[in-house]
Amino acid sequence: MKKVTVLGAGSWGTALAMVLAENGHDTLIWSHRHEQAKEINEQHTNEKYVPNIQLPENLRATSDLKEAAEHGDIIIFAVPTKAIREVAENIMNYLNRKVLIVHVSKGIEPDSLKRISEILEESLSPRVIEDIVVLSGPSHAEEVVLHHPTTITAACTNLLSAEKIQDLFMNQYFRVYTNTDVIGVELGGALKNVIALAAGISDGLNYGDNAKAALITRGLAEIARLGVRMGGNPFTFAGLTGMGDLIVTCTSVHSRNWKAGNMLGKGMKLGEVLESMGMVVEGVRTTKAAYQLAKKYDVPMPITTALFEVLFNEKEPKDAVDELMNRLKKREIDYLQ
């Protein structure tokens, strides 16, 4: 039995905490809202994020960050990308020992262009970091809490640390592989949200399956092209955290990014979409970061560029698609290097 703290009581943080509690680990989930922590402790529910699900009775919650920091020998960051830096800096006030850090967030910080593990390395002192592991893959919380079969990847440059997290989570419905390609795993998880927004726009425009299949396929080419340029392993992008996560996020009714794109395709403005969603749509911020990375590394990313114009320069989605279709002719297969 391990002592584990999960930071973030949204849908994914709650689902992972359920897996850990059901595996017999001493699991404490932290919420920044006292009422939410109280609901988890007293009613064993989290209706806003995982409705109609009874949580394990051995899963405890707190809104006290000091208590959360002192509890876990393994600390899992399950907060949105935009909150990672703030939460990490705040929890540093209460950490006085080495802990194994895990993050499950999928994004890139705009402007700084830092991956999540890089943000954590900057925000946490080396004296408290045993290692940083990325947990990522095709995994909607709505299905994990129902014990539907799910397979993901734990990535760390230190394979032994990745294997610790593999052992922590593995059970009959939650299968974990390991990988040492942290760069590839993080980029695949972040950039697939950009392509999912585009796939949602395509569906909102009623362009059908042919168009969406093309977006997914050419989107994967963009992700791999940038990822390899930044140091990722090309085979990672054909795996769970590349192709796998891209497929599920572009096609599932559970995908926030697909839903947001779908509303954009139907004519809603970005502000209206984000307000109606009521939950974080990681792909919006990541589109800006991906656009900046494409410029920095001089990597052609036409889908990302078109989406950037729609989100931040108010280009009509149909016009953006028309421009993509009328680009100069290309070869399909590129060398990644």
Coordinates of C-alpha atoms in Angstrom, one line a residue:
M1 CA 0.0 0.0 0.0
K2 CA 1.3 3.4 -1.0
K3 CA 0.4 6.9 0.3
V4 CA -0.8 8.9 -2.7
T5 CA -2.0 12.4 -3.0
V6 CA -4.0 13.5 -6.1
L7 CA -4.1 17.2 -6.7
G8 CA -7.2 18.1 -8.5
A9 CA -10.8 16.8 -8.1
G10 CA -12.0 17.2 -11.6
S11 CA -13.2 14.3 -13.7
W12 CA -9.8 12.8 -14.5
G13 CA -8.3 13.4 -11.0
T14 CA -11.3 11.8 -9.4
A15 CA -11.2 8.8 -11.8
L16 CA -7.5 8.2 -11.1
A17 CA -8.1 8.5 -7.4
M18 CA -10.8 5.9 -7.7
V19 CA -8.4 3.5 -9.4
L20 CA -5.8 4.0 -6.7
A21 CA -8.3 3.6 -3.8
E22 CA -9.7 0.5 -5.4
N23 CA -6.2 -0.9 -5.7
G24 CA -5.9 -0.5 -1.9
H25 CA -3.7 2.6 -1.7
D26 CA -4.1 5.2 0.9
T27 CA -5.4 7.9 -1.4
L28 CA -6.1 11.6 -0.6
I29 CA -7.6 13.9 -3.2
W30 CA -7.2 17.6 -3.0
S31 CA -9.8 20.1 -4.1
H32 CA -9.4 23.9 -3.9
R33 CA -13.1 24.0 -3.0
H34 CA -14.1 23.0 0.6
E35 CA -17.6 22.0 -0.4
Q36 CA -16.4 19.6 -3.0
A37 CA -14.0 17.9 -0.5
K38 CA -16.9 17.7 2.0
E39 CA -19.1 16.1 -0.6
I40 CA -16.5 13.4 -1.4
N41 CA -15.9 12.7 2.3
E42 CA -19.5 12.6 3.5
Q43 CA -21.5 11.5 0.4
H44 CA -18.8 9.6 -1.5
T45 CA -19.8 11.4 -4.7
N46 CA -18.5 14.1 -7.0
E47 CA -21.7 14.9 -8.9
K48 CA -20.3 17.8 -10.9
Y49 CA -17.5 15.9 -12.5
V50 CA -18.5 12.2 -12.3
P51 CA -22.3 12.2 -11.9
N52 CA -24.1 9.1 -10.7
I53 CA -20.9 7.4 -9.5
Q54 CA -20.4 6.1 -6.0
L55 CA -16.8 6.7 -4.9
P56 CA -14.9 4.2 -2.8
E57 CA -15.4 4.8 0.9
N58 CA -11.6 4.6 1.5
L59 CA -11.0 7.6 -0.8
R60 CA -10.6 10.7 1.3
A61 CA -10.6 14.4 0.3
T62 CA -9.2 17.6 1.6
S63 CA -9.2 21.3 0.7
D64 CA -6.1 21.9 2.8
L65 CA -3.0 21.9 0.6
K66 CA -0.7 21.4 3.6
E67 CA -2.5 18.2 4.5
A68 CA -2.3 17.1 0.9
A69 CA 1.4 17.8 0.7
E70 CA 2.2 16.0 3.9
H71 CA 0.2 12.9 3.1
G72 CA 1.6 11.5 -0.1
D73 CA 4.9 9.9 -0.9
I74 CA 3.6 10.0 -4.5
I75 CA 2.0 13.3 -5.6
I76 CA -0.1 13.3 -8.8
F77 CA -0.8 16.7 -10.5
A78 CA -4.3 16.4 -12.1
V79 CA -5.0 20.2 -12.4
P80 CA -5.5 22.0 -15.7
T81 CA -2.3 23.1 -17.4
K82 CA -2.8 26.8 -16.6
A83 CA -2.9 25.9 -12.9
I84 CA 0.2 23.7 -12.8
R85 CA 2.7 26.4 -12.1
E86 CA 0.7 28.0 -9.3
V87 CA -0.2 24.8 -7.5
A88 CA 3.4 23.5 -7.7
E89 CA 4.8 26.8 -6.3
N90 CA 2.2 26.7 -3.5
I91 CA 2.8 23.1 -2.5
M92 CA 6.5 23.8 -2.3
N93 CA 5.8 25.7 0.9
Y94 CA 4.8 22.4 2.6
L95 CA 7.2 19.8 1.0
N96 CA 10.3 19.0 3.0
R97 CA 11.2 15.5 1.6
K98 CA 11.6 13.8 -1.7
V99 CA 8.4 12.6 -3.4
L100 CA 7.7 10.9 -6.7
I101 CA 5.9 13.4 -8.9
V102 CA 3.4 12.3 -11.5
H103 CA 1.4 14.6 -13.9
V104 CA -1.6 13.8 -16.0
S105 CA -2.2 17.2 -17.6
K106 CA -2.1 17.5 -21.4
G107 CA -0.9 20.9 -22.5
I108 CA 1.9 23.3 -23.3
E109 CA 2.4 26.7 -21.6
P110 CA 2.0 29.5 -24.2
D111 CA 4.8 32.0 -24.6
S112 CA 7.2 30.1 -22.4
L113 CA 6.5 27.0 -24.6
K114 CA 7.3 24.7 -21.6
R115 CA 6.0 21.2 -21.4
I116 CA 4.4 20.2 -18.1
S117 CA 7.4 18.3 -16.7
E118 CA 9.6 21.4 -17.5
I119 CA 7.1 23.6 -15.6
L120 CA 7.3 21.3 -12.6
E121 CA 11.1 21.2 -12.7
E122 CA 11.1 25.0 -12.6
S123 CA 8.5 25.3 -9.9
L124 CA 9.6 22.6 -7.5
S125 CA 13.0 22.4 -5.8
P126 CA 15.3 19.5 -6.9
R127 CA 15.5 18.6 -3.2
V128 CA 11.9 17.4 -3.2
I129 CA 11.8 15.7 -6.7
E130 CA 12.5 12.0 -6.6
D131 CA 11.5 11.8 -10.3
I132 CA 8.8 13.2 -12.6
V133 CA 6.6 10.7 -14.4
V134 CA 4.0 11.5 -17.2
L135 CA 0.8 9.4 -17.2
S136 CA -1.0 9.8 -20.6
G137 CA -3.0 8.0 -23.2
P138 CA -6.5 7.5 -24.6
S139 CA -8.5 7.6 -21.4
H140 CA -11.8 9.4 -20.8
A141 CA -12.7 9.6 -17.1
E142 CA -16.3 8.8 -17.9
E143 CA -15.3 5.3 -19.0
V144 CA -12.6 4.7 -16.4
V145 CA -15.1 5.3 -13.5
L146 CA -17.3 2.6 -15.1
H147 CA -14.4 0.2 -15.2
H148 CA -14.3 0.0 -19.0
P149 CA -11.0 -1.4 -20.3
T150 CA -8.4 1.5 -20.6
T151 CA -4.8 1.4 -21.6
I152 CA -2.3 4.2 -21.0
T153 CA 1.5 4.9 -20.7
A154 CA 3.7 5.9 -17.8
A155 CA 6.8 7.8 -19.2
C156 CA 10.0 8.8 -17.4
T157 CA 13.6 9.0 -18.4
N158 CA 14.2 6.7 -15.4
L159 CA 12.4 3.5 -16.4
L160 CA 12.4 2.3 -12.7
S161 CA 10.2 5.3 -11.8
A162 CA 7.9 4.6 -14.7
E163 CA 7.6 1.0 -13.5
K164 CA 6.6 2.2 -10.0
I165 CA 3.7 4.1 -11.4
Q166 CA 2.8 1.2 -13.7
D167 CA 2.6 -1.1 -10.6
L168 CA 0.6 1.6 -8.7
F169 CA -2.2 1.8 -11.2
M170 CA -2.4 -1.6 -12.9
N171 CA -5.5 -3.7 -12.4
Q172 CA -8.0 -5.8 -14.4
Y173 CA -9.5 -2.8 -16.2
F174 CA -6.6 -0.3 -16.1
R175 CA -3.5 -1.4 -18.0
V176 CA -0.3 0.7 -18.0
Y177 CA 2.7 0.4 -20.4
T178 CA 6.0 2.2 -19.8
N179 CA 8.1 4.5 -22.1
T180 CA 11.2 6.6 -21.6
D181 CA 10.3 9.2 -24.2
V182 CA 8.9 11.9 -22.0
I183 CA 9.1 14.6 -24.8
G184 CA 7.1 12.5 -27.3
V185 CA 4.5 11.4 -24.7
E186 CA 3.9 15.0 -23.5
L187 CA 3.8 16.5 -27.0
G188 CA 1.4 13.8 -28.3
G189 CA -1.0 14.3 -25.3
A190 CA -1.0 18.1 -25.7
L191 CA -1.1 18.4 -29.5
K192 CA -3.9 15.9 -30.1
N193 CA -6.2 18.5 -28.4
V194 CA -5.5 20.9 -31.2
I195 CA -6.4 18.4 -33.9
A196 CA -9.5 17.4 -31.9
L197 CA -10.7 21.0 -32.0
A198 CA -10.3 20.9 -35.8
A199 CA -12.1 17.6 -36.1
G200 CA -15.0 19.0 -34.1
I201 CA -15.1 22.0 -36.4
S202 CA -15.3 19.7 -39.4
D203 CA -18.2 17.8 -37.9
G204 CA -19.9 21.1 -37.0
L205 CA -19.7 22.0 -40.6
N206 CA -21.2 18.6 -41.5
Y207 CA -18.2 17.7 -43.7
G208 CA -18.5 14.0 -42.9
D209 CA -16.2 11.1 -42.2
N210 CA -13.9 11.5 -45.1
A211 CA -12.9 15.0 -43.9
K212 CA -12.4 13.9 -40.3
A213 CA -10.3 10.9 -41.3
A214 CA -8.1 13.2 -43.3
L215 CA -7.8 15.7 -40.4
I216 CA -6.8 12.9 -38.0
T217 CA -4.3 11.4 -40.3
R218 CA -2.7 14.7 -41.4
G219 CA -2.9 16.0 -37.9
L220 CA -0.8 13.0 -36.7
A221 CA 1.7 13.9 -39.4
E222 CA 2.0 17.5 -37.9
I223 CA 2.3 16.2 -34.4
A224 CA 5.1 13.8 -35.3
R225 CA 6.9 16.3 -37.5
L226 CA 7.1 18.8 -34.6
G227 CA 7.7 16.1 -32.0
V228 CA 10.6 14.6 -33.7
R229 CA 12.2 18.0 -34.3
M230 CA 11.9 18.7 -30.6
G231 CA 13.6 15.4 -29.7
G232 CA 10.7 12.9 -29.5
N233 CA 10.9 9.3 -30.7
P234 CA 8.9 8.9 -33.9
F235 CA 7.6 5.5 -32.8
T236 CA 5.9 7.2 -29.8
F237 CA 3.5 9.1 -32.1
A238 CA 2.3 5.8 -33.5
G239 CA 1.5 4.5 -30.0
L240 CA -1.0 5.1 -27.2
T241 CA 0.0 8.7 -26.4
G242 CA 0.1 9.6 -30.1
M243 CA -2.3 7.8 -32.5
G244 CA -4.3 6.3 -29.7
D245 CA -5.1 9.5 -27.8
L246 CA -5.6 11.4 -31.1
I247 CA -8.3 8.9 -32.3
V248 CA -10.3 8.9 -29.0
T249 CA -10.2 12.7 -28.6
C250 CA -11.2 13.4 -32.2
T251 CA -14.1 10.9 -32.2
S252 CA -15.5 10.5 -28.7
V253 CA -18.7 12.2 -27.4
H254 CA -16.8 12.6 -24.1
S255 CA -14.1 14.9 -25.7
R256 CA -14.3 18.5 -24.5
N257 CA -12.1 19.6 -27.3
W258 CA -14.2 17.9 -30.0
K259 CA -17.4 19.4 -28.4
A260 CA -15.8 22.9 -28.4
G261 CA -14.8 22.6 -32.0
N262 CA -18.2 21.3 -33.0
M263 CA -19.8 24.4 -31.5
L264 CA -17.4 26.6 -33.4
G265 CA -18.2 24.8 -36.6
K266 CA -21.9 25.5 -36.0
G267 CA -21.3 29.2 -35.8
M268 CA -20.7 30.0 -32.1
K269 CA -17.9 32.4 -31.1
L270 CA -15.0 31.2 -29.0
G271 CA -16.1 33.2 -25.9
E272 CA -19.6 31.7 -26.1
V273 CA -18.2 28.2 -26.5
L274 CA -15.9 28.4 -23.5
E275 CA -18.7 29.9 -21.3
S276 CA -21.1 27.2 -22.2
M277 CA -18.6 24.4 -21.7
G278 CA -18.1 25.2 -18.0
M279 CA -14.9 23.1 -18.0
V280 CA -11.3 23.6 -19.2
V281 CA -10.8 23.2 -23.0
E282 CA -7.0 22.5 -23.1
G283 CA -6.8 22.7 -26.8
V284 CA -7.4 26.4 -27.0
R285 CA -4.3 27.5 -25.1
T286 CA -2.4 24.6 -26.6
T287 CA -3.2 25.9 -30.2
K288 CA -1.5 29.1 -29.4
A289 CA 1.6 27.3 -28.0
A290 CA 1.7 24.9 -30.9
Y291 CA 1.5 27.8 -33.4
Q292 CA 4.4 29.4 -31.6
L293 CA 6.4 26.1 -31.5
A294 CA 5.9 25.7 -35.3
K295 CA 7.3 29.1 -35.9
K296 CA 10.2 28.5 -33.4
Y297 CA 11.3 25.2 -35.0
D298 CA 10.3 26.2 -38.6
V299 CA 8.0 23.2 -38.9
P300 CA 5.0 23.3 -41.3
M301 CA 1.8 22.8 -39.4
P302 CA -1.0 23.9 -41.7
I303 CA -3.9 22.5 -39.6
T304 CA -2.6 24.1 -36.5
T305 CA -2.1 27.4 -38.3
A306 CA -5.6 27.4 -39.7
L307 CA -7.1 26.7 -36.3
F308 CA -5.0 29.5 -34.8
E309 CA -6.6 31.9 -37.3
V310 CA -10.1 30.7 -36.4
L311 CA -9.5 30.9 -32.6
F312 CA -7.5 34.1 -32.3
N313 CA -8.1 36.1 -35.5
E314 CA -11.8 35.4 -36.0
K315 CA -11.4 33.6 -39.4
E316 CA -14.5 31.8 -40.5
P317 CA -14.1 28.0 -40.0
K318 CA -15.3 27.3 -43.6
D319 CA -12.8 29.8 -45.0
A320 CA -10.0 28.1 -43.1
V321 CA -11.0 24.7 -44.4
D322 CA -11.2 26.0 -48.0
E323 CA -7.7 27.4 -47.7
L324 CA -6.4 24.0 -46.4
M325 CA -7.9 22.2 -49.3
N326 CA -6.5 24.7 -51.8
R327 CA -2.9 24.6 -50.7
L328 CA -0.2 23.7 -53.2
K329 CA 0.1 20.0 -54.0
K330 CA 2.4 18.0 -51.7
R331 CA 3.8 14.5 -51.3
E332 CA 2.0 12.5 -48.5
I333 CA 5.0 10.9 -46.8
D334 CA 7.7 13.2 -45.4
Y335 CA 10.9 12.5 -43.7
L336 CA 10.4 13.4 -40.0
Q337 CA 13.9 14.7 -39.5

